Tab-separated table of C-alpha atoms and ligand atoms in Angstrom:
chain	number	residue	atom	x	y	z
A	223	UNK	CA	-35.073	13.073	-137.893
A	224	UNK	CA	-33.623	10.242	-139.936
A	225	UNK	CA	-35.142	6.955	-141.008
A	226	UNK	CA	-32.551	4.207	-141.463
A	227	UNK	CA	-33.649	1.173	-143.506
A	228	UNK	CA	-32.237	-2.137	-142.268
A	229	UNK	CA	-33.984	-4.280	-144.898
A	230	UNK	CA	-37.358	-6.125	-144.950
A	231	UNK	CA	-39.567	-4.283	-142.397
A	232	UNK	CA	-36.731	-3.226	-140.095
A	233	UNK	CA	-36.023	0.457	-139.493
A	234	UNK	CA	-34.339	2.761	-137.069
A	235	UNK	CA	-35.865	6.160	-136.388
A	236	UNK	CA	-33.137	8.505	-135.199
A	237	UNK	CA	-33.818	11.842	-133.563
A	238	UNK	CA	-31.341	14.276	-132.022
A	239	UNK	CA	-30.385	12.043	-129.144
A	240	UNK	CA	-32.700	9.029	-129.327
A	241	UNK	CA	-32.874	5.959	-131.495
A	242	UNK	CA	-35.722	3.494	-131.840
A	243	UNK	CA	-35.631	0.162	-133.612
A	244	UNK	CA	-38.637	-1.458	-135.314
A	245	UNK	CA	-39.067	-5.131	-136.344
A	246	UNK	CA	-35.330	-5.960	-136.124
A	247	UNK	CA	-35.024	-8.838	-138.606
A	248	UNK	CA	-31.441	-8.108	-139.552
A	249	UNK	CA	-30.418	-10.710	-142.109
A	250	UNK	CA	-30.395	-8.213	-145.007
A	251	UNK	CA	-27.869	-5.824	-143.510
A	252	UNK	CA	-24.196	-6.587	-143.042
A	253	UNK	CA	-22.244	-5.442	-140.025
A	254	UNK	CA	-25.144	-3.731	-138.269
A	255	UNK	CA	-24.547	-3.004	-134.586
A	256	UNK	CA	-27.593	-2.283	-132.414
A	257	UNK	CA	-25.884	0.470	-130.443
A	258	UNK	CA	-27.535	3.168	-128.342
A	259	UNK	CA	-31.060	1.921	-128.985
A	260	UNK	CA	-33.600	3.465	-126.611
A	261	UNK	CA	-36.652	1.374	-127.469
A	262	UNK	CA	-37.571	-1.569	-129.695
A	263	UNK	CA	-41.010	-2.061	-131.280
A	264	UNK	CA	-42.244	-5.373	-132.667
A	265	UNK	CA	-45.444	-5.526	-134.749
A	266	UNK	CA	-46.092	-9.275	-134.422
A	267	UNK	CA	-44.525	-12.617	-133.567
A	268	UNK	CA	-43.417	-13.849	-136.998
A	269	UNK	CA	-39.690	-14.420	-137.100
A	270	UNK	CA	-39.139	-11.938	-139.938
A	271	UNK	CA	-40.326	-9.196	-137.522
A	272	UNK	CA	-39.423	-10.399	-134.027
A	273	UNK	CA	-35.990	-11.047	-135.511
A	274	UNK	CA	-33.210	-10.299	-133.010
A	275	UNK	CA	-35.410	-8.255	-130.662
A	276	UNK	CA	-35.123	-10.590	-127.667
A	277	UNK	CA	-31.337	-10.902	-127.994
A	278	UNK	CA	-30.841	-7.138	-128.331
A	279	UNK	CA	-33.212	-6.391	-125.467
A	280	UNK	CA	-31.583	-8.804	-123.056
A	281	UNK	CA	-28.018	-7.940	-124.043
A	282	UNK	CA	-28.380	-4.140	-123.946
A	283	UNK	CA	-31.288	-3.825	-121.507
A	284	UNK	CA	-33.517	-2.111	-124.116
A	285	UNK	CA	-37.276	-2.446	-123.634
A	286	UNK	CA	-39.402	-4.098	-126.320
A	287	UNK	CA	-42.865	-2.621	-126.789
A	288	UNK	CA	-45.325	-5.165	-128.180
A	289	UNK	CA	-48.912	-6.382	-127.813
A	290	UNK	CA	-49.557	-8.046	-124.425
A	291	UNK	CA	-49.142	-11.714	-125.460
A	292	UNK	CA	-45.999	-11.045	-127.502
A	293	UNK	CA	-44.515	-8.897	-124.728
A	294	UNK	CA	-45.108	-11.768	-122.279
A	295	UNK	CA	-43.433	-14.207	-124.662
A	296	UNK	CA	-40.395	-11.922	-124.879
A	297	UNK	CA	-40.155	-11.266	-121.148
A	298	UNK	CA	-40.250	-15.020	-120.396
A	299	UNK	CA	-37.180	-15.303	-122.639
A	300	UNK	CA	-35.161	-12.643	-120.893
A	301	UNK	CA	-36.253	-9.430	-122.622
A	302	UNK	CA	-37.281	-6.199	-120.924
A	303	UNK	CA	-40.783	-5.361	-122.121
A	304	UNK	CA	-43.571	-2.804	-122.243
A	305	UNK	CA	-46.900	-4.339	-123.108
A	306	UNK	CA	-49.395	-2.341	-125.085
A	307	UNK	CA	-52.914	-2.854	-126.419
A	308	UNK	CA	-54.527	-1.502	-129.544
A	309	UNK	CA	-55.747	2.054	-129.578
A	310	UNK	CA	-54.236	4.166	-126.775
A	311	UNK	CA	-51.274	6.513	-126.817
A	312	UNK	CA	-48.273	5.440	-124.753
A	313	UNK	CA	-45.745	8.094	-123.760
A	314	UNK	CA	-41.967	7.838	-124.039
A	315	UNK	CA	-39.306	10.426	-123.305
A	316	UNK	CA	-38.902	10.975	-127.096
A	317	UNK	CA	-42.589	11.096	-128.088
A	318	UNK	CA	-45.642	8.859	-128.047
A	319	UNK	CA	-46.941	5.783	-129.815
A	320	UNK	CA	-50.256	4.120	-130.503
A	321	UNK	CA	-50.664	0.512	-131.634
A	322	UNK	CA	-53.204	0.188	-134.451
A	323	UNK	CA	-54.838	-2.881	-136.013
A	324	UNK	CA	-53.092	-4.886	-138.718
A	325	UNK	CA	-54.958	-7.575	-140.663
A	326	UNK	CA	-52.622	-10.546	-140.524
A	327	UNK	CA	-51.776	-13.282	-137.983
A	328	UNK	CA	-49.291	-13.453	-135.137
A	329	UNK	CA	-47.532	-16.452	-133.672
A	330	UNK	CA	-43.906	-17.175	-132.882
A	331	UNK	CA	-41.631	-19.630	-134.695
A	332	UNK	CA	-42.199	-22.208	-131.933
A	333	UNK	CA	-45.980	-21.990	-132.409
A	334	UNK	CA	-46.976	-19.733	-129.499
A	335	UNK	CA	-49.992	-17.463	-130.066
A	336	UNK	CA	-48.689	-13.883	-129.963
A	337	UNK	CA	-51.897	-11.855	-129.681
A	338	UNK	CA	-53.140	-9.428	-132.302
A	339	UNK	CA	-50.721	-8.271	-134.987
A	340	UNK	CA	-50.417	-4.495	-135.087
A	341	UNK	CA	-48.935	-1.455	-136.722
A	342	UNK	CA	-47.534	1.548	-134.853
A	343	UNK	CA	-48.174	5.259	-135.209
A	344	UNK	CA	-45.270	7.282	-133.817
A	345	UNK	CA	-45.532	10.950	-132.856
A	346	UNK	CA	-41.941	12.208	-132.710
A	347	UNK	CA	-40.856	15.843	-132.874
A	348	UNK	CA	-44.341	16.711	-134.119
A	349	UNK	CA	-44.037	14.352	-137.087
A	350	UNK	CA	-46.342	11.380	-137.464
A	351	UNK	CA	-44.881	8.152	-138.810
A	352	UNK	CA	-46.999	5.056	-139.444
A	353	UNK	CA	-45.311	1.631	-139.633
A	354	UNK	CA	-48.048	-0.719	-140.875
A	355	UNK	CA	-46.413	-4.029	-139.895
A	356	UNK	CA	-47.725	-6.891	-142.021
A	357	UNK	CA	-51.268	-6.164	-143.128
A	358	UNK	CA	-53.765	-6.356	-145.932
A	359	UNK	CA	-55.409	-3.227	-147.202
A	360	UNK	CA	-58.281	-2.367	-144.892
A	361	UNK	CA	-60.702	0.483	-144.338
A	362	UNK	CA	-58.961	0.878	-140.967
A	363	UNK	CA	-56.440	2.965	-142.901
A	364	UNK	CA	-59.129	5.568	-143.536
A	365	UNK	CA	-59.537	5.801	-139.761
A	366	UNK	CA	-55.776	5.999	-139.205
A	367	UNK	CA	-55.630	8.769	-141.820
A	368	UNK	CA	-58.453	10.687	-140.171
A	369	UNK	CA	-57.318	10.242	-136.560
A	370	UNK	CA	-53.535	10.506	-136.822
A	371	UNK	CA	-52.773	12.147	-140.190
A	372	UNK	CA	-49.451	10.371	-140.785
A	373	UNK	CA	-46.849	12.459	-142.647
A	374	UNK	CA	-44.864	9.347	-143.511
A	375	UNK	CA	-46.272	5.863	-144.136
A	376	UNK	CA	-44.099	2.733	-144.112
A	377	UNK	CA	-46.140	0.178	-146.059
A	378	UNK	CA	-45.596	-3.456	-147.043
A	379	UNK	CA	-45.771	-3.867	-150.806
A	380	UNK	CA	-44.525	-7.405	-151.509
A	381	UNK	CA	-47.892	-9.177	-151.807
A	382	UNK	CA	-48.504	-12.862	-150.929
A	383	UNK	CA	-48.529	-12.201	-147.156
A	384	UNK	CA	-49.452	-8.515	-147.194
A	385	UNK	CA	-50.637	-5.705	-149.456
A	386	UNK	CA	-49.140	-5.526	-152.919
A	387	UNK	CA	-48.199	-2.340	-154.772
A	388	UNK	CA	-51.738	-1.669	-155.996
A	389	UNK	CA	-53.235	-1.990	-152.536
A	390	UNK	CA	-50.402	-0.032	-150.927
A	391	UNK	CA	-51.126	2.824	-153.301
A	392	UNK	CA	-54.823	2.778	-152.280
A	393	UNK	CA	-53.675	2.725	-148.637
A	394	UNK	CA	-51.490	5.773	-149.303
A	395	UNK	CA	-54.497	7.667	-150.579
A	396	UNK	CA	-56.683	6.657	-147.605
A	397	UNK	CA	-53.918	7.533	-145.119
A	398	UNK	CA	-53.453	10.878	-146.826
A	399	UNK	CA	-49.686	10.643	-146.236
A	400	UNK	CA	-47.174	12.622	-148.293
A	401	UNK	CA	-44.132	10.338	-148.101
A	402	UNK	CA	-44.560	6.638	-148.784
A	403	UNK	CA	-41.735	4.275	-147.842
A	404	UNK	CA	-41.990	0.707	-149.152
A	405	UNK	CA	-41.039	-2.337	-147.070
A	406	UNK	CA	-41.501	-6.115	-146.966
A	407	UNK	CA	-40.456	-6.671	-150.579
A	408	UNK	CA	-37.665	-8.436	-152.489
A	409	UNK	CA	-36.329	-10.180	-149.373
A	410	UNK	CA	-37.306	-13.540	-150.910
A	411	UNK	CA	-39.034	-14.722	-154.098
A	412	UNK	CA	-42.615	-14.793	-152.802
A	413	UNK	CA	-42.514	-11.039	-152.181
A	414	UNK	CA	-40.553	-9.873	-155.206
A	415	UNK	CA	-41.717	-6.709	-156.990
A	416	UNK	CA	-40.454	-4.258	-159.560
A	417	UNK	CA	-39.846	-1.204	-157.398
A	418	UNK	CA	-40.265	1.095	-160.411
A	419	UNK	CA	-43.952	0.063	-160.483
A	420	UNK	CA	-44.269	1.271	-156.889
A	421	UNK	CA	-42.728	4.639	-157.739
A	422	UNK	CA	-45.061	5.052	-160.723
A	423	UNK	CA	-48.215	4.250	-158.724
A	424	UNK	CA	-47.326	6.593	-155.860
A	425	UNK	CA	-46.368	9.451	-158.185
A	426	UNK	CA	-49.735	9.079	-159.975
A	427	UNK	CA	-51.336	10.041	-156.650
A	428	UNK	CA	-49.187	13.168	-156.399
A	429	UNK	CA	-47.294	11.678	-153.455
A	430	UNK	CA	-43.591	11.103	-152.934
A	431	UNK	CA	-42.276	7.536	-153.071
A	432	UNK	CA	-39.226	7.252	-150.819
A	433	UNK	CA	-37.341	4.081	-151.684
A	434	UNK	CA	-34.545	3.720	-149.153
A	435	UNK	CA	-31.735	1.299	-149.998
A	436	UNK	CA	-30.620	-1.153	-147.347
A	437	UNK	CA	-28.416	0.666	-144.801
A	438	UNK	CA	-29.370	4.022	-146.313
A	439	UNK	CA	-31.122	6.945	-144.647
A	440	UNK	CA	-34.076	9.191	-145.401
A	441	UNK	CA	-33.397	12.548	-143.809
A	442	UNK	CA	-36.702	14.089	-142.823
A	443	UNK	CA	-35.619	17.389	-141.367
A	444	UNK	CA	-37.690	19.709	-143.507
B	697	NI	NI1	-45.971	-11.692	-140.721
B	698	MN	MN1	-43.608	-10.585	-142.535
């Protein structure tokens, strides 16, 4: 399994023959082509997460999985959608996914209420990957750690709108994850961080910080 960082909170998860796309805000990456995507996941309605999801979905006929209100918004605009609520596994031909709470807000750029913001826990090839979306630190992460035991956690670290490095490191401990991948930082000034500080904090916990450059891959096949 490979995790491909597309910048901001956008990732591809690539397995042997499947590819899923998460929060496809694609302004950071040059020349990206959304080819052979099997499913798209969107954590909330903000434009830096919804990104190009509707365009990709309608052009390539790829379903978007999102919370009910956001899925409805997307389907009214031509996307193929799967709506999901918080807290139940949904099965796909490559694995299964549960939407989990995120502490944030969710509306679209044109002011439409987009339901609850969420994160996603993916179970793929027996590996558990948690994409937190935009969220503050919350005790919910203790529950996510206990229930789902994520091997890999993708956490926002930029502050201002989400957790900062300090809170992301506490989240890492509560989630009990081994590999911590930072996101939602250095895209614009309000979320700028020194990424070395992130590495230091995560290493202090005995965990592995995995900083993936834009358009680079983390190969998780061990
Ligand atoms: Ni947001
Ligand atoms: Mn955001």
